[in-house]
Coordinates of C-alpha atoms and ligand atoms in Angstrom, one line a residue:
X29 CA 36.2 -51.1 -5.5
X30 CA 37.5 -50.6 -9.1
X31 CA 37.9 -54.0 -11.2
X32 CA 41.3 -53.9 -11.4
X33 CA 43.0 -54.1 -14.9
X34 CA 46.2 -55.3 -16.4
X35 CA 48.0 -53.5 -18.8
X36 CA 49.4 -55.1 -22.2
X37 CA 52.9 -55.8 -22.4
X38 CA 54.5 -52.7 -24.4
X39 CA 55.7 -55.6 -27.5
X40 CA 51.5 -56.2 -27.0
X41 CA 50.7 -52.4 -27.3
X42 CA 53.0 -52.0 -30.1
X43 CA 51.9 -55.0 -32.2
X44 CA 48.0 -54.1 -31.8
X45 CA 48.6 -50.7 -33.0
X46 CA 51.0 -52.0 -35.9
X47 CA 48.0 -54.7 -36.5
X48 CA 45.6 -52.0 -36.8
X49 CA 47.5 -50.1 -39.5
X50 CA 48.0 -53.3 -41.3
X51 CA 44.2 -54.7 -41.5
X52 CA 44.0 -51.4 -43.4
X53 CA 46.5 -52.2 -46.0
X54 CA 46.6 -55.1 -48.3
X55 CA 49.9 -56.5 -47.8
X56 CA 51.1 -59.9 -49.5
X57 CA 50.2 -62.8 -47.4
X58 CA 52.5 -63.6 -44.6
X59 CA 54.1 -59.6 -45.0
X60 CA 52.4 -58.3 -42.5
X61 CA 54.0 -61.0 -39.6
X62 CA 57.4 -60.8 -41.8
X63 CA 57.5 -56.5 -40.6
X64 CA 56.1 -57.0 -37.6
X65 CA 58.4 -59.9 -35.6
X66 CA 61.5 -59.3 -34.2
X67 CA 64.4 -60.7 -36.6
X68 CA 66.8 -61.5 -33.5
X69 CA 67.4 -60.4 -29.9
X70 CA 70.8 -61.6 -28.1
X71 CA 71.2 -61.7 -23.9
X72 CA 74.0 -61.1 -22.4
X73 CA 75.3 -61.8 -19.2
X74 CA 79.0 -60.4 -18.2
X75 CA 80.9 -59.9 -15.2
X76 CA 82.4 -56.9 -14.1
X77 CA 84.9 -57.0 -11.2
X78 CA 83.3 -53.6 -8.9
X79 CA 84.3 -52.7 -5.6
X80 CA 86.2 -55.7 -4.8
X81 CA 83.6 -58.4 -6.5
X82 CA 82.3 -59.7 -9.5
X83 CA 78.9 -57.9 -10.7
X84 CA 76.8 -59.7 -13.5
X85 CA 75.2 -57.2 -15.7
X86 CA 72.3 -57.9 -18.2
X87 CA 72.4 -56.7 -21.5
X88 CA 70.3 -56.9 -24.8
X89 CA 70.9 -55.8 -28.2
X90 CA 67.5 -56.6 -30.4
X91 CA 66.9 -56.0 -34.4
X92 CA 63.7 -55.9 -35.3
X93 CA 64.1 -55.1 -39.1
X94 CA 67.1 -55.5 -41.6
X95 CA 65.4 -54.4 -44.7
X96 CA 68.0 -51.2 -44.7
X97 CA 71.3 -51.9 -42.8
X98 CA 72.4 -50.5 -41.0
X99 CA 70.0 -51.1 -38.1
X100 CA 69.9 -48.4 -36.3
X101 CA 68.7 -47.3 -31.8
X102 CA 69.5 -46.2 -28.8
X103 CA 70.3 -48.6 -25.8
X104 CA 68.9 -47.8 -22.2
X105 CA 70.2 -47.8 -19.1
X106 CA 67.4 -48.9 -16.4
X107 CA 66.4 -51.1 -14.3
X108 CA 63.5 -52.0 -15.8
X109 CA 65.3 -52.9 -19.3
X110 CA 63.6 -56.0 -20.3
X111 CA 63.4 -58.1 -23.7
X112 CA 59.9 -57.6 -24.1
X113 CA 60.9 -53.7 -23.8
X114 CA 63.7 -53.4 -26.0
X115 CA 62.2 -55.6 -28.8
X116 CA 59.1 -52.9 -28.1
X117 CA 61.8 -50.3 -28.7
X118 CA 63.4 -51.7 -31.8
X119 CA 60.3 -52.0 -33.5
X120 CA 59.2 -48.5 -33.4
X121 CA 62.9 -47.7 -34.2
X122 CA 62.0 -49.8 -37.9
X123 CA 58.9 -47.2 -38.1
X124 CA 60.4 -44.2 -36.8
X125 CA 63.3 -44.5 -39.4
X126 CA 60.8 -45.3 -42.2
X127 CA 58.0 -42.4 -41.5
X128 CA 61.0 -40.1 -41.7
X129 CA 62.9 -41.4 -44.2
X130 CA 65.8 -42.8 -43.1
X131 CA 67.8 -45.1 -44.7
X132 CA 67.9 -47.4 -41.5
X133 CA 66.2 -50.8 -39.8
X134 CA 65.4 -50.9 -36.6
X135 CA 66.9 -51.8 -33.3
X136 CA 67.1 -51.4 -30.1
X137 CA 69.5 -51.6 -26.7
X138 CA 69.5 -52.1 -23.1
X139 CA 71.6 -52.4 -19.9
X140 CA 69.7 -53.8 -16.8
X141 CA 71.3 -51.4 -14.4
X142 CA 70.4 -47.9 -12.7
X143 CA 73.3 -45.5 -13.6
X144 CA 73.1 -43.9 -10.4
X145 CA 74.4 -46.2 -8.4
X146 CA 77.6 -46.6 -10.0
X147 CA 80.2 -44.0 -9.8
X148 CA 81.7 -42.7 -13.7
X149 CA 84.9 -44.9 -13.7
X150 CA 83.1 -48.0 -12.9
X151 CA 79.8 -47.7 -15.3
X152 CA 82.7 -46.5 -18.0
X153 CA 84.1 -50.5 -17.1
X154 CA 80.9 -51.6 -17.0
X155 CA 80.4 -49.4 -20.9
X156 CA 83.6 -50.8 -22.5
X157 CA 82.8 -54.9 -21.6
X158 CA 79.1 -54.6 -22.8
X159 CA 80.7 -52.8 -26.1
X160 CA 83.1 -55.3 -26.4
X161 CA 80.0 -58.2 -26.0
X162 CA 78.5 -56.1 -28.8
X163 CA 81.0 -56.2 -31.2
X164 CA 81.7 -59.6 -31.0
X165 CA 78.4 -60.2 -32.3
X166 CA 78.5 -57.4 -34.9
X167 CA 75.7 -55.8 -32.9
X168 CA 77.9 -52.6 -33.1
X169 CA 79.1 -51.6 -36.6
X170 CA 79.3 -48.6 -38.8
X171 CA 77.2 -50.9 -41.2
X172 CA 75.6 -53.0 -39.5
X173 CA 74.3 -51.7 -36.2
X174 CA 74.8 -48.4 -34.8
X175 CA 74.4 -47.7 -31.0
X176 CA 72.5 -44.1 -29.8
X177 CA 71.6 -42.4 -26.8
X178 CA 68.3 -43.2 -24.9
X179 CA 67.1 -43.2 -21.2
X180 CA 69.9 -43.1 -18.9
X181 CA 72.9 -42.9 -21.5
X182 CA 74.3 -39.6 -23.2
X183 CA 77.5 -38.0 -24.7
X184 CA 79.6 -39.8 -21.8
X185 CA 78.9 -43.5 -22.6
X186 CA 78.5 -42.8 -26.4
X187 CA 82.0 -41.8 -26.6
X188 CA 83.2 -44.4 -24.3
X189 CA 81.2 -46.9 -26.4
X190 CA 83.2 -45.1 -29.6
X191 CA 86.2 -45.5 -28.3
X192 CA 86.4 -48.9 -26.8
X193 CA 84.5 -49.9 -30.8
X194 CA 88.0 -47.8 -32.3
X195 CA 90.3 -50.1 -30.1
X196 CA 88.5 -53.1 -31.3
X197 CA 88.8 -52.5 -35.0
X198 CA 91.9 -49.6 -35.2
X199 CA 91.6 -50.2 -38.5
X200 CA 88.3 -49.2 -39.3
X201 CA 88.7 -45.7 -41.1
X202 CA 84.7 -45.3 -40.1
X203 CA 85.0 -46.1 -36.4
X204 CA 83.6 -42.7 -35.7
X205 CA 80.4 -43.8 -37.5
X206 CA 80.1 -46.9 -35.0
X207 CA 77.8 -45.1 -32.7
X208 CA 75.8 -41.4 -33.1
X209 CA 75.3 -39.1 -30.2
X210 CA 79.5 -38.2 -29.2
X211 CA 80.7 -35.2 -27.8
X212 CA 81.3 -33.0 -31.0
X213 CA 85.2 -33.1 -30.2
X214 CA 85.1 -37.1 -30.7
X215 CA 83.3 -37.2 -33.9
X216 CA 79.6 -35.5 -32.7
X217 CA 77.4 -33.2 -34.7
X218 CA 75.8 -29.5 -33.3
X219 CA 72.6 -30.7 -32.4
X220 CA 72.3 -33.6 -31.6
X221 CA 71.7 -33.2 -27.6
X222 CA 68.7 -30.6 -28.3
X223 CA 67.9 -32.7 -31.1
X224 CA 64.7 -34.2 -30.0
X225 CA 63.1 -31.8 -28.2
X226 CA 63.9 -29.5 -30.8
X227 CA 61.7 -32.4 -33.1
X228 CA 59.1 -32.1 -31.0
X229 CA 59.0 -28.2 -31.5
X230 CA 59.0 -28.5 -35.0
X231 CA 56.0 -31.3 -34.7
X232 CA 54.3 -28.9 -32.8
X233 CA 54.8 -26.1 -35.0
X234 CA 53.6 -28.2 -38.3
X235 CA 50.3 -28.6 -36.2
X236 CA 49.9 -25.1 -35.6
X237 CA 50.3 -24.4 -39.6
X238 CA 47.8 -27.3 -40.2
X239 CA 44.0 -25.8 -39.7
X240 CA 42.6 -29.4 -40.1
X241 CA 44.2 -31.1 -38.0
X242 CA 44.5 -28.4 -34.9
X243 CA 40.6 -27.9 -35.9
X244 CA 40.5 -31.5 -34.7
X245 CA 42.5 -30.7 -31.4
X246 CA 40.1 -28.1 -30.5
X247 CA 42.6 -25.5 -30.8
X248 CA 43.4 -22.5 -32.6
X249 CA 45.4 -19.8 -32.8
X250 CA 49.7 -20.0 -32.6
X251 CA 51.6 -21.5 -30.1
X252 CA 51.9 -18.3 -27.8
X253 CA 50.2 -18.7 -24.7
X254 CA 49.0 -22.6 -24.9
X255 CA 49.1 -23.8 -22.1
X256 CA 51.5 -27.2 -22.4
X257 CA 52.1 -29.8 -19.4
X258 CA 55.3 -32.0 -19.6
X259 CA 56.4 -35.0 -17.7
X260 CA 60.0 -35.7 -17.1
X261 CA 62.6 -32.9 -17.2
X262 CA 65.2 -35.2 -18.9
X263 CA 67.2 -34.3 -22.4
X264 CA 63.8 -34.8 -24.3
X265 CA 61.1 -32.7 -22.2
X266 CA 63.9 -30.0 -21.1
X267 CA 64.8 -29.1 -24.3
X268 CA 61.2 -29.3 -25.9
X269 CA 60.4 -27.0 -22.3
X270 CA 62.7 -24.9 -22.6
X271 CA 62.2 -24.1 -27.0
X272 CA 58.3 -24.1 -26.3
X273 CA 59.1 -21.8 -23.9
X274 CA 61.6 -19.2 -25.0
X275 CA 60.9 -19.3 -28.3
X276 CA 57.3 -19.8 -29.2
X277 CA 55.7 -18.1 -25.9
X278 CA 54.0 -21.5 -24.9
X279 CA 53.6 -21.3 -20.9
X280 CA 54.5 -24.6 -19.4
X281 CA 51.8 -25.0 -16.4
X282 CA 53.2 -27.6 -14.9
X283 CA 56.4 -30.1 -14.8
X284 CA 56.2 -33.6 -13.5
X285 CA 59.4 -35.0 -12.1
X286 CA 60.2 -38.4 -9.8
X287 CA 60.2 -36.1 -6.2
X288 CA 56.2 -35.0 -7.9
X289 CA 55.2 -32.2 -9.9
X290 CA 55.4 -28.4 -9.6
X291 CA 52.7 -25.8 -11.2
X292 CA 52.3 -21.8 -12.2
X293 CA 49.3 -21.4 -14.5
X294 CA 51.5 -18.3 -15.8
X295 CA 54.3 -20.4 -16.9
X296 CA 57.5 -22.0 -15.2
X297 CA 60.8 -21.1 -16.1
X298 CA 62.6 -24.2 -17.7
X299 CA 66.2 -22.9 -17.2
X300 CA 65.6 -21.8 -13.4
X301 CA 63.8 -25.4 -13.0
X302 CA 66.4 -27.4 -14.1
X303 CA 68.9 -25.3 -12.0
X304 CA 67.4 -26.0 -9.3
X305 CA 67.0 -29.6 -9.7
X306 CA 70.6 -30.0 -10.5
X307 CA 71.0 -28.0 -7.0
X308 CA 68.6 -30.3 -5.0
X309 CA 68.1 -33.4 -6.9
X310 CA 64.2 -32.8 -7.3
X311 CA 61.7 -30.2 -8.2
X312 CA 60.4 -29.8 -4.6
X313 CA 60.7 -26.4 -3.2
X314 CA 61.2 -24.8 -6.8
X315 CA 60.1 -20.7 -6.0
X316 CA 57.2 -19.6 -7.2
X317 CA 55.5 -22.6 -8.2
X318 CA 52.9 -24.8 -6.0
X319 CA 53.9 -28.4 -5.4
X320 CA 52.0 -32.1 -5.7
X321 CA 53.8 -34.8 -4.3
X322 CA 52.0 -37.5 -6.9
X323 CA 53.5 -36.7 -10.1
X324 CA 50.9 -38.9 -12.4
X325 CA 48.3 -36.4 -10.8
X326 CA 49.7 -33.8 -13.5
X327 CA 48.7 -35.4 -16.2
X328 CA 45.3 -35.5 -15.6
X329 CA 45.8 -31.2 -15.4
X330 CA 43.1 -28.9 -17.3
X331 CA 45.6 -28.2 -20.4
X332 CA 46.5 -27.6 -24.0
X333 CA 48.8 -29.5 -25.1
X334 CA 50.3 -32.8 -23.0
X335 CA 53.8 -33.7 -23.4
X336 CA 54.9 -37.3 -21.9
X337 CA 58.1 -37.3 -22.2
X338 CA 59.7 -39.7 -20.1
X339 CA 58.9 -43.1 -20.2
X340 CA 56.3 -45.8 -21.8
X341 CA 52.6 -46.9 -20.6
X342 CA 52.3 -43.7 -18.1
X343 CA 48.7 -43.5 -19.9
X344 CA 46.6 -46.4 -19.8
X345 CA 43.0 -47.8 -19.4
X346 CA 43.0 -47.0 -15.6
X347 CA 43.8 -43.3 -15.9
X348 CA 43.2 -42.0 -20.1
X349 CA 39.8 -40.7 -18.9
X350 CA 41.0 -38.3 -17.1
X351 CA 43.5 -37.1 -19.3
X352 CA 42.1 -33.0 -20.5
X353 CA 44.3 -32.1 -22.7
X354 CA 43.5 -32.1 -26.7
X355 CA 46.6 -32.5 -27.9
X356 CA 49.3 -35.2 -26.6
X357 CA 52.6 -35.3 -28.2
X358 CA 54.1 -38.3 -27.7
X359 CA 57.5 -37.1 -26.7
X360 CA 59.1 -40.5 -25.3
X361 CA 58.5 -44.1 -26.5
X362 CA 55.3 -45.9 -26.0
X363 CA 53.6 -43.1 -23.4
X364 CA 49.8 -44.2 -24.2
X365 CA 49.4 -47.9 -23.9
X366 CA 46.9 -49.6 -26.4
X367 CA 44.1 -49.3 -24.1
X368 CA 44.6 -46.3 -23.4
X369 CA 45.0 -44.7 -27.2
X370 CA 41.6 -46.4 -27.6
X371 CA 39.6 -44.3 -24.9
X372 CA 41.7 -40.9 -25.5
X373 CA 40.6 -41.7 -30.0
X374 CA 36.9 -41.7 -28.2
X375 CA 37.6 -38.5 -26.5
X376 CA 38.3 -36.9 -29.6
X377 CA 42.1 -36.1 -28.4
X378 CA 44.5 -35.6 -31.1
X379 CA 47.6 -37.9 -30.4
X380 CA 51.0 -37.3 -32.2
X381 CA 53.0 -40.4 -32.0
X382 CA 56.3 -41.5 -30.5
X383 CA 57.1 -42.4 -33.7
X384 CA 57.1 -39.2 -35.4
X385 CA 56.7 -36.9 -32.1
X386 CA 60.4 -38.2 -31.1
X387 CA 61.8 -38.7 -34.4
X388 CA 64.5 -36.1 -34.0
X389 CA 66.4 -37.5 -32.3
X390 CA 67.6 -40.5 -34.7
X391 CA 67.2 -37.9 -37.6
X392 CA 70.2 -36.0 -36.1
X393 CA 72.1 -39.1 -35.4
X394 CA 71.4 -39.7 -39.5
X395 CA 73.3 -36.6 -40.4
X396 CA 76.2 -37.4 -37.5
X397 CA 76.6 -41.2 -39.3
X398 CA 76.5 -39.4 -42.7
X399 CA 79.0 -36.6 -41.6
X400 CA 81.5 -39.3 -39.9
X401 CA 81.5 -41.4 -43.1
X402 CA 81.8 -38.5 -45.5
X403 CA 84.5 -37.1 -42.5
X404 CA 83.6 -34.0 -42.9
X405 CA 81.4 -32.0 -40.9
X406 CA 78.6 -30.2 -43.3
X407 CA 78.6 -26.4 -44.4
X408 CA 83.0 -26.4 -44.4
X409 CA 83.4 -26.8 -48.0
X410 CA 80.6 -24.2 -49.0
X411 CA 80.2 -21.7 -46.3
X412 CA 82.6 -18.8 -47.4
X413 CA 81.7 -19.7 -51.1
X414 CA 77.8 -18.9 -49.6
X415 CA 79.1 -15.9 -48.1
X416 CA 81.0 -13.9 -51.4
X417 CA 78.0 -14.7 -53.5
X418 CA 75.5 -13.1 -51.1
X419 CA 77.9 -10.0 -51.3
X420 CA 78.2 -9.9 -54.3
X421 CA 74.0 -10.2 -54.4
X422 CA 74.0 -7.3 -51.6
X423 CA 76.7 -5.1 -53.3
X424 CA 75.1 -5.2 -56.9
X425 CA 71.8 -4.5 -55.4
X426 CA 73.6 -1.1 -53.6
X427 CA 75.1 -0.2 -56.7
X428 CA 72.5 0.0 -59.1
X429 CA 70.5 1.6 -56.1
X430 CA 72.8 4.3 -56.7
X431 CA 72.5 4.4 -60.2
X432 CA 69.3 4.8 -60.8
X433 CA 69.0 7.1 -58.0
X434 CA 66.1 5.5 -56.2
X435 CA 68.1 5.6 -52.8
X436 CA 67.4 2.5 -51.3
X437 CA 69.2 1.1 -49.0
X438 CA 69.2 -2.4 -47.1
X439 CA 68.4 -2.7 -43.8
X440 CA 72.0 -3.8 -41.6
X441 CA 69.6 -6.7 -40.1
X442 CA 68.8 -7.9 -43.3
X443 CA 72.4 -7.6 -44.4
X444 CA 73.5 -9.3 -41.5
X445 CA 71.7 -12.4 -41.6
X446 CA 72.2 -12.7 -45.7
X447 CA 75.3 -12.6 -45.8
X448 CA 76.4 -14.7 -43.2
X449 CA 77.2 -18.7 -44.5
X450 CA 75.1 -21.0 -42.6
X451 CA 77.0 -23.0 -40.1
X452 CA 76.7 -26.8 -38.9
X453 CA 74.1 -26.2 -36.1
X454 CA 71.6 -24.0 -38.8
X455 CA 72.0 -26.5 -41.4
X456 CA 71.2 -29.6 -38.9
X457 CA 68.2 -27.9 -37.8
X458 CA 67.1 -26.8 -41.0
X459 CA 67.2 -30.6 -42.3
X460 CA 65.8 -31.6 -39.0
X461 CA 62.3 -29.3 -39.7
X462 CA 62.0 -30.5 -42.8
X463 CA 62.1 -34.5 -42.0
X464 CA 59.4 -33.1 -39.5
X465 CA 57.3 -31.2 -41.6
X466 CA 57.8 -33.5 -44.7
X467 CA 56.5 -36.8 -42.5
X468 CA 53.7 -34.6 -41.0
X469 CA 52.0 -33.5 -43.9
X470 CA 52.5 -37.1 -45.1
X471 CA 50.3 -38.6 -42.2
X472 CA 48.1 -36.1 -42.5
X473 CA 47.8 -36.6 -45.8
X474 CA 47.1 -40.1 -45.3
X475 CA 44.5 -39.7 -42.5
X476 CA 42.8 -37.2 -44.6
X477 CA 42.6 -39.2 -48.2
X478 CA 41.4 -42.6 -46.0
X479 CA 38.1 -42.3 -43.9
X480 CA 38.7 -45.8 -42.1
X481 CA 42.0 -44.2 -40.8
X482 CA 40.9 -43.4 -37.5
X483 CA 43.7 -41.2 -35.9
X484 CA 48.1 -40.0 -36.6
X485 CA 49.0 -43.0 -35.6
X486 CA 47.6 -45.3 -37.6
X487 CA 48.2 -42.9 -40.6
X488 CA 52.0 -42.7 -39.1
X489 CA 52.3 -46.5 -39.2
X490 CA 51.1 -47.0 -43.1
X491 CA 53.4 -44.7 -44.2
X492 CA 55.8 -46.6 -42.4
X493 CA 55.0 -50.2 -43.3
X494 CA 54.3 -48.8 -46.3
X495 CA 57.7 -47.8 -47.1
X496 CA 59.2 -51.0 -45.0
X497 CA 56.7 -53.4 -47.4
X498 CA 58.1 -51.9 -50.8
X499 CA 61.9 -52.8 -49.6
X500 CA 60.9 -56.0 -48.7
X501 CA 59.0 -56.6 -52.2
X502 CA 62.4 -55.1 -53.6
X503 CA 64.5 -57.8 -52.5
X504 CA 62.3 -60.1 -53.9
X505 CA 60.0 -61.1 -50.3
Ligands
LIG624 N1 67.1 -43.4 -28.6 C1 66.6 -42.5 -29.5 C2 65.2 -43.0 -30.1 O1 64.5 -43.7 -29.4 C3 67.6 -42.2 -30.6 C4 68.0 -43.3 -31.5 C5 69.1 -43.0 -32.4 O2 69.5 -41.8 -32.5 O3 69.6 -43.9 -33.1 O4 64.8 -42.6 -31.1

């Protein structure tokens, strides 16, 4: 029989990788605890009267760092939202904000409750009292703390969070800014639902122009035809799927979902996969694709490139060994437990980590705070002004063409693209690939100048602290 193991707390795995970076730095004495404790973490207990009787609910609202305010992270709906998870959360929300620059601490939310059993009306009841516990305790403020999407929530409860923060504080001219991750008719910004598996994409593709570092994966070549493996079909692995997919030829082998996991060496398509789990509730009986009833089995698949994307500790001492794939991107939160980061570093597998892997995501919620405080959304004041300069560019070019009789001409593609004004979504996605490529190079570079630096992660979290240690010694700690 196998001994059996237990698996460190995520707060544990977190901390012993943040330790790690740390002994590598040379912090002022007592800095290193100061970054990586928890400042606070309030519990709440409410009731909500549901179908005739009162339901208490379990909610938690931690910040982990306030060395830039506001703090900033999503809050979960699960059942298995804890405090040891949430304060797990918030701290990689302090790192995650620092790697890519934002101006942001960290925090983190949960709801102990499984969405699915409650029908809309009654989880919107359920939204608008934990919003109102929230902003009692300034733990949702367009300064101070501001609420995102994660596991479980989306556009629905954001705005419902939004607007029961607007009834609160009417007079609030930034109430919009109160939470990120609306509907874009209540305040949102164009990409912020694709936004981080549209990071993730980016990540991938700033491996692909690195040589060094896909050296170290074992791989070569461009995205086309690597052959990627991603759990959980939710906002994050969907859209990473589907843009892997579609746009840089990857072939997604396999999808692991709750119901288990479905396979096609030559490459599932994402869009007919979520259809059909939207029509049947799982991935079961999806055409074309061979089924495995244990989902955790796909992980362990012959593959390229691994893509957890669903939730923390699915790879851990009892199953990293059998983990092929040479490149894991660290879509969702806390994937790889400590343990298990440790055996895949022996393997030799390249790791990119939650913290920059799933950084999108709060990197579009920046520009979404920034646009609802500045209340205007970005491109409207220069678009046009864009557009009559590149025809002026395009008609001078055609004119002295002409002139000195050399006949050329531009091509109508060319002319197409130039001269039309970038709009909303192209300039969020444009700012969103370089906060991806920006951070990369800067782990890499770290990684790369530093011998002792074993791996991305550790690279990823000295940036971080880093950054986090010289606002600290900036206000005089
Ligand atoms: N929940 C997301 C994360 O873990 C987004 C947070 C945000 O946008 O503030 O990064």
């Amino acid at each position: 029989m196998n001994a059996p193991f237990t698996q460190p707390s995520f707060r544990d795995s977190v901390d012993r990788m943040f330790t790690q970076a740390a002994s590598l730095m040379d912090l002022a004495p007592g800095l290193e605890e100061k970054i990586r404790v928890c400042n606070s973490t309030y519990v709440v207990r409410f009731g909500v009267r549901l179908r005739g009787e009162i339901h208490t609910f379990t909610g938690y609202r931690s910040v982990h760092s306030e060395h830039h305010e506001p703090v900033k992270g999503g809050i979960r709906y699960s059942l298995g939202v804890n405090q040891d998870e949430v304060e797990a959360l918030a701290a990689l929300m302090s790192y995650k904000c620092a790697l890519v620059e934002l101006p942001f601490g960290g925090s983190k939310g949960g709801l102990t409750v499984d969405p699915r059993a409650w029908e809309p009306n009654e989880l919107e009841q359920i939204t608008r009292r934990f919003t109102y516990e929230l902003s009692r305790r300034r733990l949702i403020s367009p300064s101070q703390n501001v609420p995102a999407p994660d596991m479980g929530t989306g556009e629905r409860e954001m705005a419902w969070m939004a607007d029961a923060y607007k009834r609160l504080h009417p007079e609030d001219i930034n109430a919009r800014a109160s939470v990120t991750g609306k509907p874009l008719r209540l305040g949102g910004i164009a990409g912020r639902v694709e936004a981080t598996g549209r990071g993730v994409q980016y990540a991938l593709r700033e491996v692909f122009r690195t040589p060094e570092v896909l050296e170290r994966a074992g791989l070569s070549g461009s995205l086309e035809g690597q052959r990627v493996v991603v759990q959980g079909l939710g906002n994050v692995g969907f859209h990473a799927a589907k843009f892997l997919s579609t746009e840089d030829g990857a072939k997604i082998i396999a999808v692991a979902e709750r119901d288990g996991a479905v396979m096609n060496p030559d490459g599932l398509n994402i869009a007919d996969l979520q259809s059909h789990m939207h029509a049947t509730g799982g991935v079961k009986d999806f055409p074309g694709a061979s089924f495995e009833a244990d989902s955790v089995k796909a992980l362990e698949l012959d593959c390229d490139i691994l893509i957890p994307a669903a939730m923390e500790g699915v790879i851990h001492a009892g199953n990293a060994d059998r983990i092929h794939a040479r490149l894991v991107v660290e879509a969702a939160n806390g994937p790889i437990t400590a343990e298990g980061d440790e055996i895949l570093r022996q393997r030799g597998t390249v790791i990119l980590p939650d913290l920059y892997a799933n950084a999108g995501g709060v990197t579009v919620s920046y520009f979404e705070w920034v646009k609802n405080l500045q209340q205007i959304s970005f491109g409207r004041l220069e678009r046009r002004q864009e557009e009559a300069r590149h025809a002026l560019l395009v008609e001078e070019l055609e004119r002295l063409s002409a002139h000195t009789g050399l006949g050329w001409t531009l091509s109508e593609g060319f002319k197409q693209k130039y001269l039309r004004g970038a709009d909303e979504l192209e300039l969020v996605r444009s700012g969103l690939d370089d906060t991806m490529r920006t951070a990369f190079q800067q782990m890499a570079t770290v990684q790369a100048e530093d011998s002792r630096v074993p791996d991305l992660r550790t690279a990823a979290y000295i940036v971080a602290i880093r950054r986090i240690a010289t606002s600290y010694g900036a206000l005089g700690l």
